[in-house]
Amino acid sequence: MSADCLFCKILHKEIPSTKVYEDELCYAFPDIAPKAPVHIIFVPKEHFASSLEITEAREKVVGHLARVAAQVAKEKGIDEGGFRLVMNTNAHAGQTVFHLHLHLLGGSPLGGMV
Ligand code: AMP
Ligand code: ZN
């Protein structure tokens, strides 16, 4: 828990969210400002700021986020159409919350980005 972290506050129910998925490693909830018909945020329960802090010990949880996000994409029926998993890091990528997270975006064509 990092005291001034928005996603830690969501994890500790100090800020409300709607649970989409939860297990011992991660929690998922809808993005408050969705950029696509389906826009879900997946966060590890352990606080760390970004991809720059992925240690060997954290490889498991980061891979887990990707697997679970793809599973939720299937459950939401956006797997065949396709979806995007995004992990922003620092200012040029537009990271605003410094608790590592994976965005799941889909449900309509997303446009080219990379
Ligand atoms: P990023 O720009 O990658 O750091 O993503 C942070 C995301 O958190 C943005 O897409 C915000 O819309 C989203 N966000 C901010 N506050 C909340 C909240 N209270 N509940 C859900 N999503 C939020
Ligand atoms: Zn945090």
JSON list of C-alpha atoms and ligand atoms in Angstrom, two decimals:
[
{"chain": "A", "resi": 1, "resn": "MET", "atom": "CA", "xyz": [0.00, 0.00, 0.00]},
{"chain": "A", "resi": 2, "resn": "SER", "atom": "CA", "xyz": [1.29, 3.40, -0.99]},
{"chain": "A", "resi": 3, "resn": "ALA", "atom": "CA", "xyz": [-0.61, 6.07, 0.97]},
{"chain": "A", "resi": 4, "resn": "ASP", "atom": "CA", "xyz": [-1.17, 8.53, -1.88]},
{"chain": "A", "resi": 5, "resn": "CYS", "atom": "CA", "xyz": [-1.77, 5.98, -4.65]},
{"chain": "A", "resi": 6, "resn": "LEU", "atom": "CA", "xyz": [-5.19, 6.04, -6.33]},
{"chain": "A", "resi": 7, "resn": "PHE", "atom": "CA", "xyz": [-5.15, 2.35, -7.27]},
{"chain": "A", "resi": 8, "resn": "CYS", "atom": "CA", "xyz": [-4.04, 1.31, -3.75]},
{"chain": "A", "resi": 9, "resn": "LYS", "atom": "CA", "xyz": [-7.07, 3.26, -2.49]},
{"chain": "A", "resi": 10, "resn": "ILE", "atom": "CA", "xyz": [-9.27, 1.36, -4.94]},
{"chain": "A", "resi": 11, "resn": "LEU", "atom": "CA", "xyz": [-7.71, -1.94, -3.78]},
{"chain": "A", "resi": 12, "resn": "HIS", "atom": "CA", "xyz": [-8.46, -0.99, -0.16]},
{"chain": "A", "resi": 13, "resn": "LYS", "atom": "CA", "xyz": [-12.02, 0.15, -1.02]},
{"chain": "A", "resi": 14, "resn": "GLU", "atom": "CA", "xyz": [-11.27, 3.72, 0.04]},
{"chain": "A", "resi": 15, "resn": "ILE", "atom": "CA", "xyz": [-12.36, 4.72, -3.48]},
{"chain": "A", "resi": 16, "resn": "PRO", "atom": "CA", "xyz": [-15.29, 2.80, -4.95]},
{"chain": "A", "resi": 17, "resn": "SER", "atom": "CA", "xyz": [-14.99, 0.62, -8.03]},
{"chain": "A", "resi": 18, "resn": "THR", "atom": "CA", "xyz": [-16.97, -2.17, -9.66]},
{"chain": "A", "resi": 19, "resn": "LYS", "atom": "CA", "xyz": [-15.16, -5.51, -9.47]},
{"chain": "A", "resi": 20, "resn": "VAL", "atom": "CA", "xyz": [-14.74, -7.17, -12.86]},
{"chain": "A", "resi": 21, "resn": "TYR", "atom": "CA", "xyz": [-12.25, -9.81, -11.69]},
{"chain": "A", "resi": 22, "resn": "GLU", "atom": "CA", "xyz": [-10.23, -10.59, -8.55]},
{"chain": "A", "resi": 23, "resn": "ASP", "atom": "CA", "xyz": [-7.82, -13.24, -7.35]},
{"chain": "A", "resi": 24, "resn": "GLU", "atom": "CA", "xyz": [-4.91, -13.41, -4.90]},
{"chain": "A", "resi": 25, "resn": "LEU", "atom": "CA", "xyz": [-2.59, -11.49, -7.23]},
{"chain": "A", "resi": 26, "resn": "CYS", "atom": "CA", "xyz": [-4.72, -8.92, -9.00]},
{"chain": "A", "resi": 27, "resn": "TYR", "atom": "CA", "xyz": [-7.90, -6.87, -9.19]},
{"chain": "A", "resi": 28, "resn": "ALA", "atom": "CA", "xyz": [-9.75, -5.50, -12.24]},
{"chain": "A", "resi": 29, "resn": "PHE", "atom": "CA", "xyz": [-12.32, -2.71, -12.60]},
{"chain": "A", "resi": 30, "resn": "PRO", "atom": "CA", "xyz": [-13.78, -0.55, -15.39]},
{"chain": "A", "resi": 31, "resn": "ASP", "atom": "CA", "xyz": [-11.85, 2.58, -16.35]},
{"chain": "A", "resi": 32, "resn": "ILE", "atom": "CA", "xyz": [-13.73, 5.67, -15.14]},
{"chain": "A", "resi": 33, "resn": "ALA", "atom": "CA", "xyz": [-13.15, 7.42, -18.50]},
{"chain": "A", "resi": 34, "resn": "PRO", "atom": "CA", "xyz": [-13.48, 4.61, -21.04]},
{"chain": "A", "resi": 35, "resn": "LYS", "atom": "CA", "xyz": [-11.64, 5.02, -24.37]},
{"chain": "A", "resi": 36, "resn": "ALA", "atom": "CA", "xyz": [-13.44, 2.00, -25.93]},
{"chain": "A", "resi": 37, "resn": "PRO", "atom": "CA", "xyz": [-16.73, 0.13, -25.37]},
{"chain": "A", "resi": 38, "resn": "VAL", "atom": "CA", "xyz": [-14.80, -2.28, -23.12]},
{"chain": "A", "resi": 39, "resn": "HIS", "atom": "CA", "xyz": [-12.06, -0.58, -21.07]},
{"chain": "A", "resi": 40, "resn": "ILE", "atom": "CA", "xyz": [-10.92, -2.46, -17.99]},
{"chain": "A", "resi": 41, "resn": "ILE", "atom": "CA", "xyz": [-7.91, -1.81, -15.74]},
{"chain": "A", "resi": 42, "resn": "PHE", "atom": "CA", "xyz": [-5.95, -4.72, -14.23]},
{"chain": "A", "resi": 43, "resn": "VAL", "atom": "CA", "xyz": [-3.75, -3.95, -11.22]},
{"chain": "A", "resi": 44, "resn": "PRO", "atom": "CA", "xyz": [-1.44, -6.14, -9.16]},
{"chain": "A", "resi": 45, "resn": "LYS", "atom": "CA", "xyz": [-2.28, -6.18, -5.45]},
{"chain": "A", "resi": 46, "resn": "GLU", "atom": "CA", "xyz": [1.34, -5.32, -4.73]},
{"chain": "A", "resi": 47, "resn": "HIS", "atom": "CA", "xyz": [2.11, -1.63, -5.28]},
{"chain": "A", "resi": 48, "resn": "PHE", "atom": "CA", "xyz": [4.92, -0.79, -7.69]},
{"chain": "A", "resi": 49, "resn": "ALA", "atom": "CA", "xyz": [5.06, 2.21, -9.97]},
{"chain": "A", "resi": 50, "resn": "SER", "atom": "CA", "xyz": [5.53, 0.97, -13.51]},
{"chain": "A", "resi": 51, "resn": "SER", "atom": "CA", "xyz": [7.17, -1.45, -15.96]},
{"chain": "A", "resi": 52, "resn": "LEU", "atom": "CA", "xyz": [10.49, 0.07, -14.87]},
{"chain": "A", "resi": 53, "resn": "GLU", "atom": "CA", "xyz": [10.08, -1.74, -11.55]},
{"chain": "A", "resi": 54, "resn": "ILE", "atom": "CA", "xyz": [9.38, -5.21, -12.96]},
{"chain": "A", "resi": 55, "resn": "THR", "atom": "CA", "xyz": [11.91, -7.39, -11.17]},
{"chain": "A", "resi": 56, "resn": "GLU", "atom": "CA", "xyz": [12.41, -11.10, -11.78]},
{"chain": "A", "resi": 57, "resn": "ALA", "atom": "CA", "xyz": [10.17, -11.77, -8.78]},
{"chain": "A", "resi": 58, "resn": "ARG", "atom": "CA", "xyz": [7.41, -9.67, -10.38]},
{"chain": "A", "resi": 59, "resn": "GLU", "atom": "CA", "xyz": [7.52, -11.39, -13.79]},
{"chain": "A", "resi": 60, "resn": "LYS", "atom": "CA", "xyz": [4.87, -13.82, -12.60]},
{"chain": "A", "resi": 61, "resn": "VAL", "atom": "CA", "xyz": [2.31, -11.16, -11.67]},
{"chain": "A", "resi": 62, "resn": "VAL", "atom": "CA", "xyz": [2.85, -9.20, -14.89]},
{"chain": "A", "resi": 63, "resn": "GLY", "atom": "CA", "xyz": [2.34, -12.32, -17.00]},
{"chain": "A", "resi": 64, "resn": "HIS", "atom": "CA", "xyz": [-0.66, -13.14, -14.84]},
{"chain": "A", "resi": 65, "resn": "LEU", "atom": "CA", "xyz": [-2.23, -9.74, -15.63]},
{"chain": "A", "resi": 66, "resn": "ALA", "atom": "CA", "xyz": [-1.91, -10.46, -19.36]},
{"chain": "A", "resi": 67, "resn": "ARG", "atom": "CA", "xyz": [-3.40, -13.94, -19.06]},
{"chain": "A", "resi": 68, "resn": "VAL", "atom": "CA", "xyz": [-6.31, -12.80, -16.91]},
{"chain": "A", "resi": 69, "resn": "ALA", "atom": "CA", "xyz": [-6.99, -9.80, -19.18]},
{"chain": "A", "resi": 70, "resn": "ALA", "atom": "CA", "xyz": [-7.21, -12.12, -22.21]},
{"chain": "A", "resi": 71, "resn": "GLN", "atom": "CA", "xyz": [-9.56, -14.38, -20.24]},
{"chain": "A", "resi": 72, "resn": "VAL", "atom": "CA", "xyz": [-11.81, -11.42, -19.40]},
{"chain": "A", "resi": 73, "resn": "ALA", "atom": "CA", "xyz": [-11.69, -10.36, -23.08]},
{"chain": "A", "resi": 74, "resn": "LYS", "atom": "CA", "xyz": [-13.10, -13.79, -23.95]},
{"chain": "A", "resi": 75, "resn": "GLU", "atom": "CA", "xyz": [-15.77, -13.49, -21.25]},
{"chain": "A", "resi": 76, "resn": "LYS", "atom": "CA", "xyz": [-16.76, -10.06, -22.61]},
{"chain": "A", "resi": 77, "resn": "GLY", "atom": "CA", "xyz": [-16.96, -11.50, -26.15]},
{"chain": "A", "resi": 78, "resn": "ILE", "atom": "CA", "xyz": [-14.35, -9.16, -27.60]},
{"chain": "A", "resi": 79, "resn": "ASP", "atom": "CA", "xyz": [-11.72, -11.80, -28.32]},
{"chain": "A", "resi": 80, "resn": "GLU", "atom": "CA", "xyz": [-12.68, -12.61, -31.89]},
{"chain": "A", "resi": 81, "resn": "GLY", "atom": "CA", "xyz": [-13.02, -8.97, -32.92]},
{"chain": "A", "resi": 82, "resn": "GLY", "atom": "CA", "xyz": [-9.75, -8.23, -31.18]},
{"chain": "A", "resi": 83, "resn": "PHE", "atom": "CA", "xyz": [-8.50, -6.08, -28.35]},
{"chain": "A", "resi": 84, "resn": "ARG", "atom": "CA", "xyz": [-5.49, -4.18, -27.12]},
{"chain": "A", "resi": 85, "resn": "LEU", "atom": "CA", "xyz": [-3.47, -4.56, -23.91]},
{"chain": "A", "resi": 86, "resn": "VAL", "atom": "CA", "xyz": [-1.66, -1.33, -22.98]},
{"chain": "A", "resi": 87, "resn": "MET", "atom": "CA", "xyz": [0.84, -0.61, -20.23]},
{"chain": "A", "resi": 88, "resn": "ASN", "atom": "CA", "xyz": [1.82, 3.06, -20.16]},
{"chain": "A", "resi": 89, "resn": "THR", "atom": "CA", "xyz": [5.14, 4.05, -18.64]},
{"chain": "A", "resi": 90, "resn": "ASN", "atom": "CA", "xyz": [5.96, 7.64, -17.64]},
{"chain": "A", "resi": 91, "resn": "ALA", "atom": "CA", "xyz": [5.04, 10.94, -19.25]},
{"chain": "A", "resi": 92, "resn": "HIS", "atom": "CA", "xyz": [5.49, 10.38, -22.99]},
{"chain": "A", "resi": 93, "resn": "ALA", "atom": "CA", "xyz": [3.15, 7.38, -22.78]},
{"chain": "A", "resi": 94, "resn": "GLY", "atom": "CA", "xyz": [0.63, 9.36, -20.75]},
{"chain": "A", "resi": 95, "resn": "GLN", "atom": "CA", "xyz": [0.94, 7.42, -17.50]},
{"chain": "A", "resi": 96, "resn": "THR", "atom": "CA", "xyz": [-1.08, 9.26, -14.86]},
{"chain": "A", "resi": 97, "resn": "VAL", "atom": "CA", "xyz": [-1.37, 6.65, -12.10]},
{"chain": "A", "resi": 98, "resn": "PHE", "atom": "CA", "xyz": [1.94, 5.33, -10.85]},
{"chain": "A", "resi": 99, "resn": "HIS", "atom": "CA", "xyz": [0.77, 1.88, -9.77]},
{"chain": "A", "resi": 100, "resn": "LEU", "atom": "CA", "xyz": [1.51, -0.52, -12.62]},
{"chain": "A", "resi": 101, "resn": "HIS", "atom": "CA", "xyz": [-1.60, -1.44, -14.57]},
{"chain": "A", "resi": 102, "resn": "LEU", "atom": "CA", "xyz": [-2.71, -3.05, -17.79]},
{"chain": "A", "resi": 103, "resn": "HIS", "atom": "CA", "xyz": [-5.51, -1.54, -19.86]},
{"chain": "A", "resi": 104, "resn": "LEU", "atom": "CA", "xyz": [-7.81, -3.93, -21.76]},
{"chain": "A", "resi": 105, "resn": "LEU", "atom": "CA", "xyz": [-9.45, -2.05, -24.64]},
{"chain": "A", "resi": 106, "resn": "GLY", "atom": "CA", "xyz": [-11.85, -3.46, -27.19]},
{"chain": "A", "resi": 107, "resn": "GLY", "atom": "CA", "xyz": [-15.38, -3.81, -28.46]},
{"chain": "A", "resi": 108, "resn": "SER", "atom": "CA", "xyz": [-14.92, -1.69, -31.58]},
{"chain": "A", "resi": 109, "resn": "PRO", "atom": "CA", "xyz": [-12.08, -0.92, -34.02]},
{"chain": "A", "resi": 110, "resn": "LEU", "atom": "CA", "xyz": [-9.38, 0.89, -32.05]},
{"chain": "A", "resi": 111, "resn": "GLY", "atom": "CA", "xyz": [-7.47, 2.63, -34.81]},
{"chain": "A", "resi": 112, "resn": "GLY", "atom": "CA", "xyz": [-3.79, 2.33, -35.49]},
{"chain": "A", "resi": 113, "resn": "MET", "atom": "CA", "xyz": [-1.36, 3.22, -32.75]},
{"chain": "A", "resi": 114, "resn": "VAL", "atom": "CA", "xyz": [1.69, 1.00, -33.01]},
{"chain": "B", "resi": 1, "resn": "AMP", "atom": "P1", "xyz": [-2.71, 5.64, -17.23]},
{"chain": "B", "resi": 1, "resn": "AMP", "atom": "O1", "xyz": [-2.96, 6.88, -18.05]},
{"chain": "B", "resi": 1, "resn": "AMP", "atom": "O2", "xyz": [-2.15, 4.50, -18.03]},
{"chain": "B", "resi": 1, "resn": "AMP", "atom": "O3", "xyz": [-1.90, 5.93, -15.98]},
{"chain": "B", "resi": 1, "resn": "AMP", "atom": "O4", "xyz": [-4.14, 5.14, -16.80]},
{"chain": "B", "resi": 1, "resn": "AMP", "atom": "C1", "xyz": [-4.81, 5.57, -15.66]},
{"chain": "B", "resi": 1, "resn": "AMP", "atom": "C2", "xyz": [-6.27, 5.33, -15.90]},
{"chain": "B", "resi": 1, "resn": "AMP", "atom": "O5", "xyz": [-6.95, 5.34, -14.67]},
{"chain": "B", "resi": 1, "resn": "AMP", "atom": "C3", "xyz": [-6.95, 6.37, -16.81]},
{"chain": "B", "resi": 1, "resn": "AMP", "atom": "O6", "xyz": [-7.42, 5.75, -17.99]},
{"chain": "B", "resi": 1, "resn": "AMP", "atom": "C4", "xyz": [-8.09, 6.90, -15.93]},
{"chain": "B", "resi": 1, "resn": "AMP", "atom": "O7", "xyz": [-9.27, 7.13, -16.66]},
{"chain": "B", "resi": 1, "resn": "AMP", "atom": "C5", "xyz": [-8.26, 5.78, -14.92]},
{"chain": "B", "resi": 1, "resn": "AMP", "atom": "N1", "xyz": [-8.84, 6.18, -13.64]},
{"chain": "B", "resi": 1, "resn": "AMP", "atom": "C6", "xyz": [-8.56, 7.28, -12.91]},
{"chain": "B", "resi": 1, "resn": "AMP", "atom": "N2", "xyz": [-9.30, 7.31, -11.78]},
{"chain": "B", "resi": 1, "resn": "AMP", "atom": "C7", "xyz": [-10.07, 6.19, -11.80]},
{"chain": "B", "resi": 1, "resn": "AMP", "atom": "C8", "xyz": [-11.06, 5.65, -10.93]},
{"chain": "B", "resi": 1, "resn": "AMP", "atom": "N3", "xyz": [-11.40, 6.25, -9.77]},
{"chain": "B", "resi": 1, "resn": "AMP", "atom": "N4", "xyz": [-11.66, 4.49, -11.30]},
{"chain": "B", "resi": 1, "resn": "AMP", "atom": "C9", "xyz": [-11.34, 3.88, -12.44]},
{"chain": "B", "resi": 1, "resn": "AMP", "atom": "N5", "xyz": [-10.41, 4.33, -13.30]},
{"chain": "B", "resi": 1, "resn": "AMP", "atom": "C10", "xyz": [-9.78, 5.48, -13.00]},
{"chain": "B", "resi": 2, "resn": "ZN", "atom": "ZN", "xyz": [-0.56, 1.64, -5.48]}
]
